[in-house]
PDB file of C-alpha atoms and ligand atoms in Angstrom:
ATOM      1  CA  UNK A   1      58.457 122.581  17.095  1.00 97.00           C
ATOM      2  CA  UNK A   2      55.629 124.337  15.295  1.00 98.00           C
ATOM      3  CA  UNK A   3      52.968 121.684  14.772  1.00 98.00           C
ATOM      4  CA  UNK A   4      49.800 121.751  12.658  1.00 98.00           C
ATOM      5  CA  UNK A   5      47.181 119.059  13.203  1.00 98.00           C
ATOM      6  CA  UNK A   6      44.555 119.175  10.472  1.00 98.00           C
ATOM      7  CA  UNK A   7      41.323 117.681  11.789  1.00 98.00           C
ATOM      8  CA  UNK A   8      41.975 118.272  15.480  1.00 98.00           C
ATOM      9  CA  UNK A   9      38.225 117.813  15.956  1.00 98.00           C
ATOM     10  CA  UNK A  10      38.402 114.054  15.296  1.00 97.00           C
ATOM     11  CA  UNK A  11      39.310 111.343  17.778  1.00 97.00           C
ATOM     12  CA  UNK A  12      42.864 110.736  16.557  1.00 98.00           C
ATOM     13  CA  UNK A  13      43.524 114.387  15.612  1.00 98.00           C
ATOM     14  CA  UNK A  14      42.459 115.667  19.018  1.00 98.00           C
ATOM     15  CA  UNK A  15      44.642 113.120  20.831  1.00 98.00           C
ATOM     16  CA  UNK A  16      47.642 114.002  18.629  1.00 98.00           C
ATOM     17  CA  UNK A  17      47.155 117.728  19.266  1.00 98.00           C
ATOM     18  CA  UNK A  18      47.079 117.049  23.028  1.00 98.00           C
ATOM     19  CA  UNK A  19      50.112 114.766  22.790  1.00 98.00           C
ATOM     20  CA  UNK A  20      52.268 117.421  21.074  1.00 98.00           C
ATOM     21  CA  UNK A  21      50.989 120.228  23.337  1.00 98.00           C
ATOM     22  CA  UNK A  22      51.803 118.129  26.430  1.00 97.00           C
ATOM     23  CA  UNK A  23      55.327 117.668  25.064  1.00 97.00           C
ATOM     24  CA  UNK A  24      55.720 121.461  25.031  1.00 97.00           C
ATOM     25  CA  UNK A  25      55.324 122.148  21.315  1.00 98.00           C
ATOM     26  CA  UNK A  26      53.479 125.066  19.752  1.00 98.00           C
ATOM     27  CA  UNK A  27      50.333 123.372  18.373  1.00 98.00           C
ATOM     28  CA  UNK A  28      47.670 124.642  15.989  1.00 98.00           C
ATOM     29  CA  UNK A  29      44.670 122.473  15.202  1.00 98.00           C
ATOM     30  CA  UNK A  30      42.012 122.862  12.546  1.00 98.00           C
ATOM     31  CA  UNK A  31      38.382 121.813  12.697  1.00 98.00           C
ATOM     32  CA  UNK A  32      35.499 121.979  10.252  1.00 98.00           C
ATOM     33  CA  UNK A  33      32.004 120.984  11.449  1.00 97.00           C
ATOM     34  CA  UNK A  34      32.853 119.975  15.005  1.00 96.00           C
ATOM     35  CA  UNK A  35      34.236 122.569  17.407  1.00 95.00           C
ATOM     36  CA  UNK A  36      36.623 120.604  19.642  1.00 94.00           C
ATOM     37  CA  UNK A  37      35.598 120.620  23.290  1.00 91.00           C
ATOM     38  CA  UNK A  38      37.944 120.411  26.247  1.00 91.00           C
ATOM     39  CA  UNK A  39      41.189 120.770  24.305  1.00 94.00           C
ATOM     40  CA  UNK A  40      44.045 122.238  26.287  1.00 94.00           C
ATOM     41  CA  UNK A  41      44.251 126.024  26.096  1.00 94.00           C
ATOM     42  CA  UNK A  42      47.743 126.004  24.589  1.00 95.00           C
ATOM     43  CA  UNK A  43      46.304 124.592  21.343  1.00 98.00           C
ATOM     44  CA  UNK A  44      45.338 127.339  18.918  1.00 98.00           C
ATOM     45  CA  UNK A  45      42.180 126.359  17.036  1.00 98.00           C
ATOM     46  CA  UNK A  46      41.598 127.419  13.443  1.00 98.00           C
ATOM     47  CA  UNK A  47      38.395 126.796  11.471  1.00 98.00           C
ATOM     48  CA  UNK A  48      39.160 125.335   8.036  1.00 98.00           C
ATOM     49  CA  UNK A  49      37.373 123.326   5.364  1.00 98.00           C
ATOM     50  CA  UNK A  50      40.235 121.063   4.217  1.00 98.00           C
ATOM     51  CA  UNK A  51      38.465 120.316   0.916  1.00 98.00           C
ATOM     52  CA  UNK A  52      38.356 123.990  -0.132  1.00 98.00           C
ATOM     53  CA  UNK A  53      41.467 125.366  -1.812  1.00 98.00           C
ATOM     54  CA  UNK A  54      40.752 128.989  -0.877  1.00 98.00           C
ATOM     55  CA  UNK A  55      40.089 127.984   2.725  1.00 98.00           C
ATOM     56  CA  UNK A  56      43.322 126.009   3.002  1.00 98.00           C
ATOM     57  CA  UNK A  57      45.285 128.824   1.363  1.00 98.00           C
ATOM     58  CA  UNK A  58      43.808 131.475   3.669  1.00 98.00           C
ATOM     59  CA  UNK A  59      44.359 129.427   6.817  1.00 98.00           C
ATOM     60  CA  UNK A  60      47.958 128.529   5.975  1.00 98.00           C
ATOM     61  CA  UNK A  61      48.755 132.122   5.050  1.00 98.00           C
ATOM     62  CA  UNK A  62      48.153 132.999   8.733  1.00 96.00           C
ATOM     63  CA  UNK A  63      50.937 130.608   9.846  1.00 97.00           C
ATOM     64  CA  UNK A  64      54.548 131.744   9.674  1.00 96.00           C
ATOM     65  CA  UNK A  65      56.513 128.627  10.540  1.00 96.00           C
ATOM     66  CA  UNK A  66      55.920 124.877  10.515  1.00 98.00           C
ATOM     67  CA  UNK A  67      58.022 121.829  11.420  1.00 98.00           C
ATOM     68  CA  UNK A  68      55.343 119.140  11.517  1.00 98.00           C
ATOM     69  CA  UNK A  69      52.020 118.707   9.725  1.00 98.00           C
ATOM     70  CA  UNK A  70      49.743 115.722  10.365  1.00 99.00           C
ATOM     71  CA  UNK A  71      46.509 115.540   8.417  1.00 99.00           C
ATOM     72  CA  UNK A  72      43.977 113.521  10.421  1.00 98.00           C
ATOM     73  CA  UNK A  73      40.887 114.244   8.325  1.00 98.00           C
ATOM     74  CA  UNK A  74      39.046 111.190   7.088  1.00 98.00           C
ATOM     75  CA  UNK A  75      35.722 109.633   6.246  1.00 95.00           C
ATOM     76  CA  UNK A  76      34.439 106.088   5.853  1.00 93.00           C
ATOM     77  CA  UNK A  77      31.532 106.102   3.418  1.00 72.00           C
ATOM     78  CA  UNK A  78      28.590 104.012   4.405  1.00 68.00           C
ATOM     79  CA  UNK A  79      25.681 103.125   2.184  1.00 60.00           C
ATOM     80  CA  UNK A  80      23.071 101.367   4.344  1.00 64.00           C
ATOM     81  CA  UNK A  81      25.271 102.073   7.362  1.00 64.00           C
ATOM     82  CA  UNK A  82      28.158  99.918   6.052  1.00 79.00           C
ATOM     83  CA  UNK A  83      30.992 100.406   3.525  1.00 91.00           C
ATOM     84  CA  UNK A  84      30.464  98.445   0.280  1.00 92.00           C
ATOM     85  CA  UNK A  85      31.119  94.723   0.882  1.00 91.00           C
ATOM     86  CA  UNK A  86      30.374  93.987  -2.777  1.00 94.00           C
ATOM     87  CA  UNK A  87      30.545  95.839  -6.091  1.00 96.00           C
ATOM     88  CA  UNK A  88      26.716  95.605  -6.201  1.00 95.00           C
ATOM     89  CA  UNK A  89      26.618  98.183  -3.390  1.00 92.00           C
ATOM     90  CA  UNK A  90      29.037 100.589  -5.080  1.00 92.00           C
ATOM     91  CA  UNK A  91      27.681 104.150  -5.529  1.00 91.00           C
ATOM     92  CA  UNK A  92      29.535 106.839  -7.519  1.00 93.00           C
ATOM     93  CA  UNK A  93      28.672 109.427  -4.885  1.00 92.00           C
ATOM     94  CA  UNK A  94      30.385 107.385  -2.138  1.00 92.00           C
ATOM     95  CA  UNK A  95      33.616 107.268  -4.136  1.00 94.00           C
ATOM     96  CA  UNK A  96      33.491 110.989  -4.981  1.00 95.00           C
ATOM     97  CA  UNK A  97      32.920 111.883  -1.347  1.00 95.00           C
ATOM     98  CA  UNK A  98      35.719 109.567  -0.187  1.00 96.00           C
ATOM     99  CA  UNK A  99      38.225 111.035  -2.650  1.00 97.00           C
ATOM    100  CA  UNK A 100      37.163 114.546  -1.686  1.00 97.00           C
ATOM    101  CA  UNK A 101      37.694 113.950   2.053  1.00 98.00           C
ATOM    102  CA  UNK A 102      40.422 111.266   2.179  1.00 98.00           C
ATOM    103  CA  UNK A 103      42.648 112.278  -0.744  1.00 98.00           C
ATOM    104  CA  UNK A 104      42.173 115.913  -1.778  1.00 98.00           C
ATOM    105  CA  UNK A 105      43.002 117.710   1.541  1.00 99.00           C
ATOM    106  CA  UNK A 106      46.549 116.300   1.701  1.00 99.00           C
ATOM    107  CA  UNK A 107      47.321 117.693  -1.751  1.00 99.00           C
ATOM    108  CA  UNK A 108      45.898 121.119  -0.906  1.00 99.00           C
ATOM    109  CA  UNK A 109      47.711 121.269   2.430  1.00 99.00           C
ATOM    110  CA  UNK A 110      50.996 120.240   0.765  1.00 98.00           C
ATOM    111  CA  UNK A 111      50.566 122.932  -1.892  1.00 98.00           C
ATOM    112  CA  UNK A 112      50.262 125.718   0.683  1.00 98.00           C
ATOM    113  CA  UNK A 113      52.530 124.294   3.430  1.00 98.00           C
ATOM    114  CA  UNK A 114      55.510 123.767   1.119  1.00 98.00           C
ATOM    115  CA  UNK A 115      56.857 127.301   1.547  1.00 97.00           C
ATOM    116  CA  UNK A 116      56.693 127.013   5.358  1.00 98.00           C
ATOM    117  CA  UNK A 117      58.228 123.531   5.527  1.00 98.00           C
ATOM    118  CA  UNK A 118      61.110 124.627   3.314  1.00 97.00           C
ATOM    119  CA  UNK A 119      62.116 127.134   6.035  1.00 97.00           C
ATOM    120  CA  UNK A 120      62.300 124.411   8.705  1.00 98.00           C
ATOM    121  CA  UNK A 121      65.670 122.786   9.462  1.00 97.00           C
ATOM    122  CA  UNK A 122      63.998 119.379   9.680  1.00 98.00           C
ATOM    123  CA  UNK A 123      60.327 118.695   9.115  1.00 98.00           C
ATOM    124  CA  UNK A 124      57.714 115.972   8.693  1.00 98.00           C
ATOM    125  CA  UNK A 125      54.623 116.103   6.495  1.00 98.00           C
ATOM    126  CA  UNK A 126      52.331 113.167   7.260  1.00 99.00           C
ATOM    127  CA  UNK A 127      48.778 112.022   6.676  1.00 98.00           C
ATOM    128  CA  UNK A 128      46.773 109.444   8.508  1.00 98.00           C
ATOM    129  CA  UNK A 129      46.068 106.846   5.870  1.00 98.00           C
ATOM    130  CA  UNK A 130      44.838 103.314   6.635  1.00 98.00           C
ATOM    131  CA  UNK A 131      46.336  99.863   6.193  1.00 98.00           C
ATOM    132  CA  UNK A 132      43.338  98.968   4.018  1.00 97.00           C
ATOM    133  CA  UNK A 133      44.714 101.498   1.511  1.00 98.00           C
ATOM    134  CA  UNK A 134      47.710  99.220   0.885  1.00 98.00           C
ATOM    135  CA  UNK A 135      47.304  97.463  -2.476  1.00 98.00           C
ATOM    136  CA  UNK A 136      49.974  94.870  -1.619  1.00 98.00           C
ATOM    137  CA  UNK A 137      48.321  94.022   1.711  1.00 97.00           C
ATOM    138  CA  UNK A 138      44.745  93.732   0.375  1.00 97.00           C
ATOM    139  CA  UNK A 139      43.624  90.186   1.092  1.00 95.00           C
ATOM    140  CA  UNK A 140      40.023  90.699   2.175  1.00 95.00           C
ATOM    141  CA  UNK A 141      38.552  92.941  -0.559  1.00 96.00           C
ATOM    142  CA  UNK A 142      35.447  95.053   0.051  1.00 95.00           C
ATOM    143  CA  UNK A 143      35.254  98.686   1.205  1.00 95.00           C
ATOM    144  CA  UNK A 144      35.817  99.917  -2.372  1.00 96.00           C
ATOM    145  CA  UNK A 145      35.500 103.666  -1.893  1.00 96.00           C
ATOM    146  CA  UNK A 146      37.537 103.847   1.312  1.00 97.00           C
ATOM    147  CA  UNK A 147      40.324 101.582   0.031  1.00 98.00           C
ATOM    148  CA  UNK A 148      40.519 103.421  -3.303  1.00 98.00           C
ATOM    149  CA  UNK A 149      40.634 106.879  -1.698  1.00 98.00           C
ATOM    150  CA  UNK A 150      43.349 105.810   0.780  1.00 98.00           C
ATOM    151  CA  UNK A 151      45.384 104.103  -1.989  1.00 98.00           C
ATOM    152  CA  UNK A 152      45.124 107.386  -3.925  1.00 98.00           C
ATOM    153  CA  UNK A 153      46.229 109.274  -0.814  1.00 98.00           C
ATOM    154  CA  UNK A 154      49.241 106.945  -0.552  1.00 98.00           C
ATOM    155  CA  UNK A 155      50.150 107.610  -4.183  1.00 98.00           C
ATOM    156  CA  UNK A 156      49.837 111.356  -3.562  1.00 98.00           C
ATOM    157  CA  UNK A 157      52.251 111.109  -0.616  1.00 99.00           C
ATOM    158  CA  UNK A 158      54.753 108.925  -2.497  1.00 98.00           C
ATOM    159  CA  UNK A 159      54.708 111.306  -5.467  1.00 98.00           C
ATOM    160  CA  UNK A 160      55.104 114.312  -3.166  1.00 98.00           C
ATOM    161  CA  UNK A 161      58.059 112.658  -1.428  1.00 98.00           C
ATOM    162  CA  UNK A 162      59.854 112.335  -4.776  1.00 98.00           C
ATOM    163  CA  UNK A 163      59.271 115.994  -5.686  1.00 98.00           C
ATOM    164  CA  UNK A 164      60.166 117.294  -2.233  1.00 98.00           C
ATOM    165  CA  UNK A 165      63.345 115.189  -1.963  1.00 98.00           C
ATOM    166  CA  UNK A 166      64.718 117.868  -4.331  1.00 97.00           C
ATOM    167  CA  UNK A 167      62.692 120.983  -3.517  1.00 98.00           C
ATOM    168  CA  UNK A 168      62.119 120.480   0.267  1.00 98.00           C
ATOM    169  CA  UNK A 169      65.014 118.131   1.093  1.00 98.00           C
ATOM    170  CA  UNK A 170      64.778 118.592   4.862  1.00 98.00           C
ATOM    171  CA  UNK A 171      61.233 117.222   4.929  1.00 98.00           C
ATOM    172  CA  UNK A 172      60.189 113.610   5.449  1.00 98.00           C
ATOM    173  CA  UNK A 173      56.839 112.752   3.821  1.00 99.00           C
ATOM    174  CA  UNK A 174      55.004 109.824   5.417  1.00 99.00           C
ATOM    175  CA  UNK A 175      51.767 107.849   5.303  1.00 99.00           C
ATOM    176  CA  UNK A 176      50.661 106.575   8.712  1.00 98.00           C
ATOM    177  CA  UNK A 177      48.327 103.775   9.817  1.00 98.00           C
ATOM    178  CA  UNK A 178      46.935 104.578  13.291  1.00 98.00           C
ATOM    179  CA  UNK A 179      45.792 101.052  14.244  1.00 97.00           C
ATOM    180  CA  UNK A 180      42.162 100.232  14.888  1.00 96.00           C
ATOM    181  CA  UNK A 181      41.208 103.089  17.156  1.00 97.00           C
ATOM    182  CA  UNK A 182      38.086 103.749  19.178  1.00 94.00           C
ATOM    183  CA  UNK A 183      36.561 106.824  17.433  1.00 93.00           C
ATOM    184  CA  UNK A 184      33.328 107.960  15.828  1.00 90.00           C
ATOM    185  CA  UNK A 185      34.626 106.698  12.467  1.00 92.00           C
ATOM    186  CA  UNK A 186      35.355 103.155  13.644  1.00 89.00           C
ATOM    187  CA  UNK A 187      32.432 102.772  16.075  1.00 86.00           C
ATOM    188  CA  UNK A 188      30.022 101.021  13.651  1.00 83.00           C
ATOM    189  CA  UNK A 189      32.609  98.336  12.780  1.00 79.00           C
ATOM    190  CA  UNK A 190      34.457  97.422  15.941  1.00 83.00           C
ATOM    191  CA  UNK A 191      31.549  96.565  18.242  1.00 70.00           C
ATOM    192  CA  UNK A 192      32.785  96.079  21.780  1.00 63.00           C
ATOM    193  CA  UNK A 193      36.381  95.860  20.491  1.00 60.00           C
ATOM    194  CA  UNK A 194      36.796  92.201  21.469  1.00 64.00           C
ATOM    195  CA  UNK A 195      37.336  91.007  17.873  1.00 62.00           C
ATOM    196  CA  UNK A 196      39.881  93.769  17.143  1.00 65.00           C
ATOM    197  CA  UNK A 197      42.829  94.899  19.194  1.00 86.00           C
ATOM    198  CA  UNK A 198      41.269  98.281  19.725  1.00 94.00           C
ATOM    199  CA  UNK A 199      43.498 101.213  20.718  1.00 96.00           C
ATOM    200  CA  UNK A 200      42.288 104.255  22.620  1.00 96.00           C
ATOM    201  CA  UNK A 201      42.883 107.582  20.869  1.00 97.00           C
ATOM    202  CA  UNK A 202      45.614 108.498  23.371  1.00 98.00           C
ATOM    203  CA  UNK A 203      47.385 105.119  22.908  1.00 98.00           C
ATOM    204  CA  UNK A 204      47.300 105.534  19.128  1.00 98.00           C
ATOM    205  CA  UNK A 205      48.516 109.159  19.352  1.00 98.00           C
ATOM    206  CA  UNK A 206      51.397 108.191  21.666  1.00 98.00           C
ATOM    207  CA  UNK A 207      52.507 105.456  19.234  1.00 98.00           C
ATOM    208  CA  UNK A 208      52.101 107.666  16.139  1.00 98.00           C
ATOM    209  CA  UNK A 209      54.091 110.500  17.706  1.00 98.00           C
ATOM    210  CA  UNK A 210      56.875 108.046  18.616  1.00 98.00           C
ATOM    211  CA  UNK A 211      57.040 106.892  14.977  1.00 98.00           C
ATOM    212  CA  UNK A 212      56.901 110.479  13.658  1.00 98.00           C
ATOM    213  CA  UNK A 213      59.527 111.773  16.077  1.00 97.00           C
ATOM    214  CA  UNK A 214      61.982 109.159  14.755  1.00 98.00           C
ATOM    215  CA  UNK A 215      61.477 110.095  11.089  1.00 98.00           C
ATOM    216  CA  UNK A 216      64.340 111.765   9.270  1.00 98.00           C
ATOM    217  CA  UNK A 217      64.456 113.196   5.736  1.00 98.00           C
ATOM    218  CA  UNK A 218      66.077 110.001   4.382  1.00 98.00           C
ATOM    219  CA  UNK A 219      62.978 108.036   5.532  1.00 98.00           C
ATOM    220  CA  UNK A 220      60.788 109.990   3.118  1.00 98.00           C
ATOM    221  CA  UNK A 221      58.212 108.256   0.914  1.00 98.00           C
ATOM    222  CA  UNK A 222      57.279 105.335   3.173  1.00 98.00           C
ATOM    223  CA  UNK A 223      54.162 103.976   4.884  1.00 98.00           C
ATOM    224  CA  UNK A 224      54.353 103.345   8.649  1.00 98.00           C
ATOM    225  CA  UNK A 225      52.126 101.509  11.062  1.00 98.00           C
ATOM    226  CA  UNK A 226      51.455 102.824  14.591  1.00 98.00           C
ATOM    227  CA  UNK A 227      53.724 100.090  16.000  1.00 98.00           C
ATOM    228  CA  UNK A 228      56.735 101.229  13.937  1.00 98.00           C
ATOM    229  CA  UNK A 229      56.441  98.451  11.324  1.00 98.00           C
ATOM    230  CA  UNK A 230      56.640  99.480   7.681  1.00 98.00           C
ATOM    231  CA  UNK A 231      53.612  98.685   5.481  1.00 98.00           C
ATOM    232  CA  UNK A 232      53.973  97.859   1.789  1.00 98.00           C
ATOM    233  CA  UNK A 233      52.318 100.313  -0.603  1.00 98.00           C
TER     234      UNK A 233
HETATM  235  N1  NAP B   1      39.625 104.985  13.804  1.00 95.76           N
HETATM  236  C1  NAP B   1      40.269 104.008  13.165  1.00 95.76           C
HETATM  237  O1  NAP B   1      40.235 102.831  13.569  1.00 95.76           O
HETATM  238  C2  NAP B   1      41.066 104.319  11.924  1.00 95.76           C
HETATM  239  C3  NAP B   1      41.758 103.247  11.290  1.00 95.76           C
HETATM  240  C4  NAP B   1      42.515 103.522  10.158  1.00 95.76           C
HETATM  241  C5  NAP B   1      42.588 104.814   9.684  1.00 95.76           C
HETATM  242  N2  NAP B   1      41.897 105.831  10.300  1.00 95.76           N
HETATM  243  C6  NAP B   1      42.018 107.173   9.751  1.00 95.76           C
HETATM  244  O2  NAP B   1      42.362 108.060  10.799  1.00 95.76           O
HETATM  245  C7  NAP B   1      41.937 109.387  10.460  1.00 95.76           C
HETATM  246  C8  NAP B   1      41.215 110.017  11.658  1.00 95.76           C
HETATM  247  O3  NAP B   1      40.014 109.289  11.863  1.00 95.76           O
HETATM  248  P1  NAP B   1      39.260 109.201  13.273  1.00 95.76           P
HETATM  249  O4  NAP B   1      39.119 107.753  13.553  1.00 95.76           O
HETATM  250  O5  NAP B   1      39.903 110.105  14.260  1.00 95.76           O
HETATM  251  O6  NAP B   1      37.818 109.722  12.849  1.00 95.76           O
HETATM  252  P2  NAP B   1      36.848 110.850  13.437  1.00 95.76           P
HETATM  253  O7  NAP B   1      36.918 110.906  14.902  1.00 95.76           O
HETATM  254  O8  NAP B   1      35.527 110.575  12.789  1.00 95.76           O
HETATM  255  O9  NAP B   1      37.479 112.215  12.837  1.00 95.76           O
HETATM  256  C9  NAP B   1      37.300 112.546  11.497  1.00 95.76           C
HETATM  257  C10 NAP B   1      37.942 113.903  11.197  1.00 95.76           C
HETATM  258  O10 NAP B   1      37.751 114.179   9.805  1.00 95.76           O
HETATM  259  C11 NAP B   1      37.077 115.416   9.658  1.00 95.76           C
HETATM  260  N3  NAP B   1      36.086 115.311   8.556  1.00 95.76           N
HETATM  261  C12 NAP B   1      35.214 114.300   8.333  1.00 95.76           C
HETATM  262  N4  NAP B   1      34.440 114.601   7.266  1.00 95.76           N
HETATM  263  C13 NAP B   1      34.844 115.827   6.833  1.00 95.76           C
HETATM  264  C14 NAP B   1      34.433 116.672   5.759  1.00 95.76           C
HETATM  265  N5  NAP B   1      33.432 116.338   4.934  1.00 95.76           N
HETATM  266  N6  NAP B   1      35.058 117.842   5.586  1.00 95.76           N
HETATM  267  C15 NAP B   1      36.051 118.197   6.425  1.00 95.76           C
HETATM  268  N7  NAP B   1      36.497 117.456   7.461  1.00 95.76           N
HETATM  269  C16 NAP B   1      35.893 116.279   7.659  1.00 95.76           C
HETATM  270  C17 NAP B   1      36.352 115.669  10.969  1.00 95.76           C
HETATM  271  O11 NAP B   1      36.222 117.084  11.120  1.00 95.76           O
HETATM  272  P3  NAP B   1      34.885 117.851  11.618  1.00 95.76           P
HETATM  273  O12 NAP B   1      34.135 116.890  12.515  1.00 95.76           O
HETATM  274  O13 NAP B   1      35.373 119.070  12.323  1.00 95.76           O
HETATM  275  O14 NAP B   1      34.125 118.189  10.385  1.00 95.76           O
HETATM  276  C18 NAP B   1      37.335 115.060  11.964  1.00 95.76           C
HETATM  277  O15 NAP B   1      38.345 115.995  12.278  1.00 95.76           O
HETATM  278  C19 NAP B   1      41.081 109.246   9.199  1.00 95.76           C
HETATM  279  O16 NAP B   1      41.838 109.569   8.068  1.00 95.76           O
HETATM  280  C20 NAP B   1      40.746 107.751   9.176  1.00 95.76           C
HETATM  281  O17 NAP B   1      40.505 107.293   7.860  1.00 95.76           O
HETATM  282  C21 NAP B   1      41.153 105.618  11.406  1.00 95.76           C
END
């Protein structure tokens, strides 16, 4: 398979790139500010700002075939070091930044990957979302900007799945929840991991790849947890 991991510089993205390379696939990985260190040499690294349309277009124009795309780019806004627990802490800038990093890249990548995915016999286009982006599952509240940007990402993926069921019928579009994973993004919230069942990046990547490898075009337009359970939108 020809695999593209967007955000191979992050904890989960790097582990997914390694997982697919270890399984013998042709893997390309993008990075933006952080140059990944110690990634296996089979992984071709491409610099790309996933929030810039021209950058995404240029990068994808260098790729000639694709069977799997997983966007692992993400950001958890933090005023005062913590996401907003109350509306009193809400800042317009935090929401704009969250939408720009958590929602926009998936749409840009889909726009320029469509042509490549259409050529594949069977493909998957997935983004790492977050369970807190589920509207139906929201019981705790808080984290306005992050939740809103991930709910918007989920809507983008669902809408894309409907369009592509006609125009890219061999592709399965999916939203994925990676679990609570030990990365830079989660570090301020998980402490020593005792309160959460914390996954390592390689555990999460192994579970995500198992879920993804079982997806077929008729599964399109759904939201999956790392453990294979479906999450309500
Ligand atoms: N860790 C968890 O427990 C958890 C739980 C639920 C969902 N998620 C989701 O999983 C995904 C991966 O997160 P992670 O935990 O692996 O986090 P991470 O290690 O902090 O990685 C974040 C990735 O996003 C990219 N990124 C961040 N800000 C960016 C910006 N302004 N412009 C372009 N790229 C940017 C980073 O690229 P550069 O460093 O190269 O700029 C990096 O590749 C995210 O979508 C996150 O929301 C994580």
